[in-house]
XYZ file of N, CA and C in Angstrom:
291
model
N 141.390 121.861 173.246
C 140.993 121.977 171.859
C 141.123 120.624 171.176
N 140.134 120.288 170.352
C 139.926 119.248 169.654
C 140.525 119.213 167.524
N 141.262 118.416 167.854
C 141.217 118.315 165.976
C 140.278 117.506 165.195
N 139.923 118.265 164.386
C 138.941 117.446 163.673
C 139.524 117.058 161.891
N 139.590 115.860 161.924
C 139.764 115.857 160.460
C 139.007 115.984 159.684
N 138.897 116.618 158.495
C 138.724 116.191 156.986
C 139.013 115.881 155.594
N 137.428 115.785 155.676
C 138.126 114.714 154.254
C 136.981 115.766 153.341
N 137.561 116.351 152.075
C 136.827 116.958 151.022
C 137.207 116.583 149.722
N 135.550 116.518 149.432
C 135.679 116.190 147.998
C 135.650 117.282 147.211
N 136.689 117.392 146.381
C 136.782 118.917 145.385
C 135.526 118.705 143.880
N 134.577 119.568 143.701
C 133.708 119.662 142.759
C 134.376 120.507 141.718
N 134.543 120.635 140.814
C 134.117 118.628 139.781
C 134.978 118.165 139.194
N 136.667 118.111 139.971
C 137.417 117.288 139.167
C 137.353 116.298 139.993
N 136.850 115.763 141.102
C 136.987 114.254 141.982
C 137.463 114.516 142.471
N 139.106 115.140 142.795
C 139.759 115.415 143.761
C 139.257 115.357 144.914
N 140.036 114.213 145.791
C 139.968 114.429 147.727
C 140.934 114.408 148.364
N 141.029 115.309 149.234
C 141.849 115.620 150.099
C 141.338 115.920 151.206
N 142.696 115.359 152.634
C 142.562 115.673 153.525
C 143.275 116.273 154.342
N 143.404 116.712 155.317
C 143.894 117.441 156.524
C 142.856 117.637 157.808
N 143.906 118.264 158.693
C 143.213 118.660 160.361
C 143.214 120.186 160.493
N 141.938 120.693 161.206
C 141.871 121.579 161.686
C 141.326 121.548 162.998
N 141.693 122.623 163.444
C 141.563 122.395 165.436
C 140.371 123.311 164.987
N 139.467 122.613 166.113
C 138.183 123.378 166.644
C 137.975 124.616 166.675
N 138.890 125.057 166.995
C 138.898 126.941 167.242
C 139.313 127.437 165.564
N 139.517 126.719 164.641
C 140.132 127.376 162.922
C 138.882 127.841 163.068
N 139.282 129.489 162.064
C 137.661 130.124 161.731
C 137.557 129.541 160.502
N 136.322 130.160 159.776
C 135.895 129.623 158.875
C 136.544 130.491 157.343
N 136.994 131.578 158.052
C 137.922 132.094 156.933
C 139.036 131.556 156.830
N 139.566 131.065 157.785
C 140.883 130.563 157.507
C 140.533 129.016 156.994
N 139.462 128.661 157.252
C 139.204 127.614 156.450
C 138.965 127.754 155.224
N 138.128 128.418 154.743
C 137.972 128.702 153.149
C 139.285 129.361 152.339
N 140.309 129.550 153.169
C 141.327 130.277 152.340
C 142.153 128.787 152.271
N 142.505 127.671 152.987
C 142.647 126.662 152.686
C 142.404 125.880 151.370
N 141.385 125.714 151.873
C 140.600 124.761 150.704
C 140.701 125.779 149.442
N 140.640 127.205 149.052
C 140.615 128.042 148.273
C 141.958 127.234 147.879
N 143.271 127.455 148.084
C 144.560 127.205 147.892
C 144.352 125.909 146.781
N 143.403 124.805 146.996
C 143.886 123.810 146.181
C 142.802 124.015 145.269
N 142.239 125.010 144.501
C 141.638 125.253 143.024
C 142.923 126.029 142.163
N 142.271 126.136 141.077
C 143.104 127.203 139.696
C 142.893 128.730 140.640
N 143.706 129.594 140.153
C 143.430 130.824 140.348
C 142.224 131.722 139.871
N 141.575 131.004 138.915
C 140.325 131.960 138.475
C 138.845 131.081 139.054
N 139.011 130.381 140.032
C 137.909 130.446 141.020
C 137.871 131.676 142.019
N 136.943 132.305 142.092
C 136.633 133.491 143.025
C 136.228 132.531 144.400
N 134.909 132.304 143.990
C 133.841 131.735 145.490
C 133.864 130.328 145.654
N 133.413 129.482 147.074
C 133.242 127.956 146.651
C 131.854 128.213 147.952
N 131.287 126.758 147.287
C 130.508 126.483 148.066
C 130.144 124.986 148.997
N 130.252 125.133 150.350
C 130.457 124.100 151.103
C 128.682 123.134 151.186
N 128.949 121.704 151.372
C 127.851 121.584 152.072
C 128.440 120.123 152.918
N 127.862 119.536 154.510
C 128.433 118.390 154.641
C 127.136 117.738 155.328
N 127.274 116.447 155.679
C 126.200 115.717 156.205
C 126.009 115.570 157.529
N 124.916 115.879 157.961
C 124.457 115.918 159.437
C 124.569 115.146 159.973
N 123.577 114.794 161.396
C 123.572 113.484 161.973
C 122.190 112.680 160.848
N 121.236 113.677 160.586
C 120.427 112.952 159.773
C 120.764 112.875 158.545
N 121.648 112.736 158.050
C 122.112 112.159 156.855
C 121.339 113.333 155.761
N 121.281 114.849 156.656
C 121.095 115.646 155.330
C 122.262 116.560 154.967
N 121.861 116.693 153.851
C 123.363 118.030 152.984
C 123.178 119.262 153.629
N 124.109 119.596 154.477
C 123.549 121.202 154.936
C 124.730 121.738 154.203
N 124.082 123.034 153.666
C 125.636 124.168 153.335
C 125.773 125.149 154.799
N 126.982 125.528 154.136
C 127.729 126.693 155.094
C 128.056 127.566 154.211
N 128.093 128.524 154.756
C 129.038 129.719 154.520
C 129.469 131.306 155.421
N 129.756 130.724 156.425
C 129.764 131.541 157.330
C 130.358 131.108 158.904
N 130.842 131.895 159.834
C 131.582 131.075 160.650
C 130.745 130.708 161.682
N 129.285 131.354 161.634
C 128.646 130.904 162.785
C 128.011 129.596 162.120
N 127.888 129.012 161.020
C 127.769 127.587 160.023
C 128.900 126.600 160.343
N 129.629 127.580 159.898
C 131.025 126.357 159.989
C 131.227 125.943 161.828
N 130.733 126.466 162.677
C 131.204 126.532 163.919
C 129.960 125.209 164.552
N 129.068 125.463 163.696
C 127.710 124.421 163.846
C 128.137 123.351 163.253
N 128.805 123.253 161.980
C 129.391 122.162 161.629
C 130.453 121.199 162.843
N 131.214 121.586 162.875
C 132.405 121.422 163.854
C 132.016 121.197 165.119
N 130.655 121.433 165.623
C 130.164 121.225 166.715
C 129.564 119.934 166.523
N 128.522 119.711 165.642
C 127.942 118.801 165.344
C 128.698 117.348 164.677
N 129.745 118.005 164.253
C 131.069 116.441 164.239
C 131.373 116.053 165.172
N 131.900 117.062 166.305
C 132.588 116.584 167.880
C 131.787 116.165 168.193
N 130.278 116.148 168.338
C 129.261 115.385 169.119
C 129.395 113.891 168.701
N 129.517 113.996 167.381
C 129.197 112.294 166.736
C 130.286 111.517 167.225
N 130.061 110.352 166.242
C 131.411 109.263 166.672
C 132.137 109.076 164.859
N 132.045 109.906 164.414
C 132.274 109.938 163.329
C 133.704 110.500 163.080
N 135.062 109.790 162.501
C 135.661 109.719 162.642
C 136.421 111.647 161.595
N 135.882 111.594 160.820
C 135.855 112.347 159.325
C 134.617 113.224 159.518
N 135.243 114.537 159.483
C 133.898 115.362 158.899
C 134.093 115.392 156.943
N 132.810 115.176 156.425
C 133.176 114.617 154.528
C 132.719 115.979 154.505
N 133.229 116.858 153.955
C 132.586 118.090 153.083
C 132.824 118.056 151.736
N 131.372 118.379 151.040
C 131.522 118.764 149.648
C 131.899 120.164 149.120
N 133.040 119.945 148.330
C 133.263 121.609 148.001
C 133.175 122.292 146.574
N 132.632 123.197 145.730
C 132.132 123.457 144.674
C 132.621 125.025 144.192
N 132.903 125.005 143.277
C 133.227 126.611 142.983
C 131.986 126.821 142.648
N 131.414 128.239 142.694
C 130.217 128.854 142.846
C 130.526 129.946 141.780
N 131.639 130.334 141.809
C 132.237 131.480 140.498
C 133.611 131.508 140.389
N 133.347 131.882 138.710
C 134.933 131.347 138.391
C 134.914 132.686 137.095
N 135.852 133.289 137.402
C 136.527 134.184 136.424
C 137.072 133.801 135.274
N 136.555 134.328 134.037
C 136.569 134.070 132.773
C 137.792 134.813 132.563
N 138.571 134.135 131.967
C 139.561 135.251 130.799
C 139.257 135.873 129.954
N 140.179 136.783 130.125
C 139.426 138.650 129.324
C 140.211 138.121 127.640
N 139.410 138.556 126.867
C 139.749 138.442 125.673
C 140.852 139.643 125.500
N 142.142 138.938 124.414
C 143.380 140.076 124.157
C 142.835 140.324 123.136
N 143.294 141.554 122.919
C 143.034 142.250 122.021
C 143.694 142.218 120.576
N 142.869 142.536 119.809
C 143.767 142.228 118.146
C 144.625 143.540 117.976
């Protein structure tokens, strides 16, 4: 098994951070990760990272994320960069008078 690092950029306070995950992490246990370093009233996020052709692909799913992770180990690229975005975020309920 292979570790792969990354490096993510958190959307939209700038925030980056990194860590390793081994080849075999699913993609839920990846998103519950990266979930960990938002506020609590983000629900969803949304991934996207760069190919070999230098395009934005998203993921969301483990047979995505598993294409991702495949397609890093192939390269010589030291960093897989993912962009990460909340997609929905829970409003606070108005108290009552």
């Amino acid at each position: 098994m292979s570790a792969v690092l990354l490096k993510l950029y958190l959307q939209p306070q700038g925030t980056i951070r990194r860590f390793t995950v081994d080849e075999s992490t699913t993609f839920e246990q990846f998103y519950e990760q990266v979930k960990s370093f938002y506020p609590q009233q983000v629900e969803t996020l949304g991934f996207h990272y760069l190919d070999e052709e230098d395009d934005l692909v998203s993921f969301s799913s483990n047979h995505e994320w598993s294409t991702a992770i495949a397609n890093h180990l192939e390269s010589e690229a030291k960093l897989l960069r993912i962009k990460v975005r909340p997609t929905s975020v829970r409003r606070p309920q108005p108290q009552p008078r």
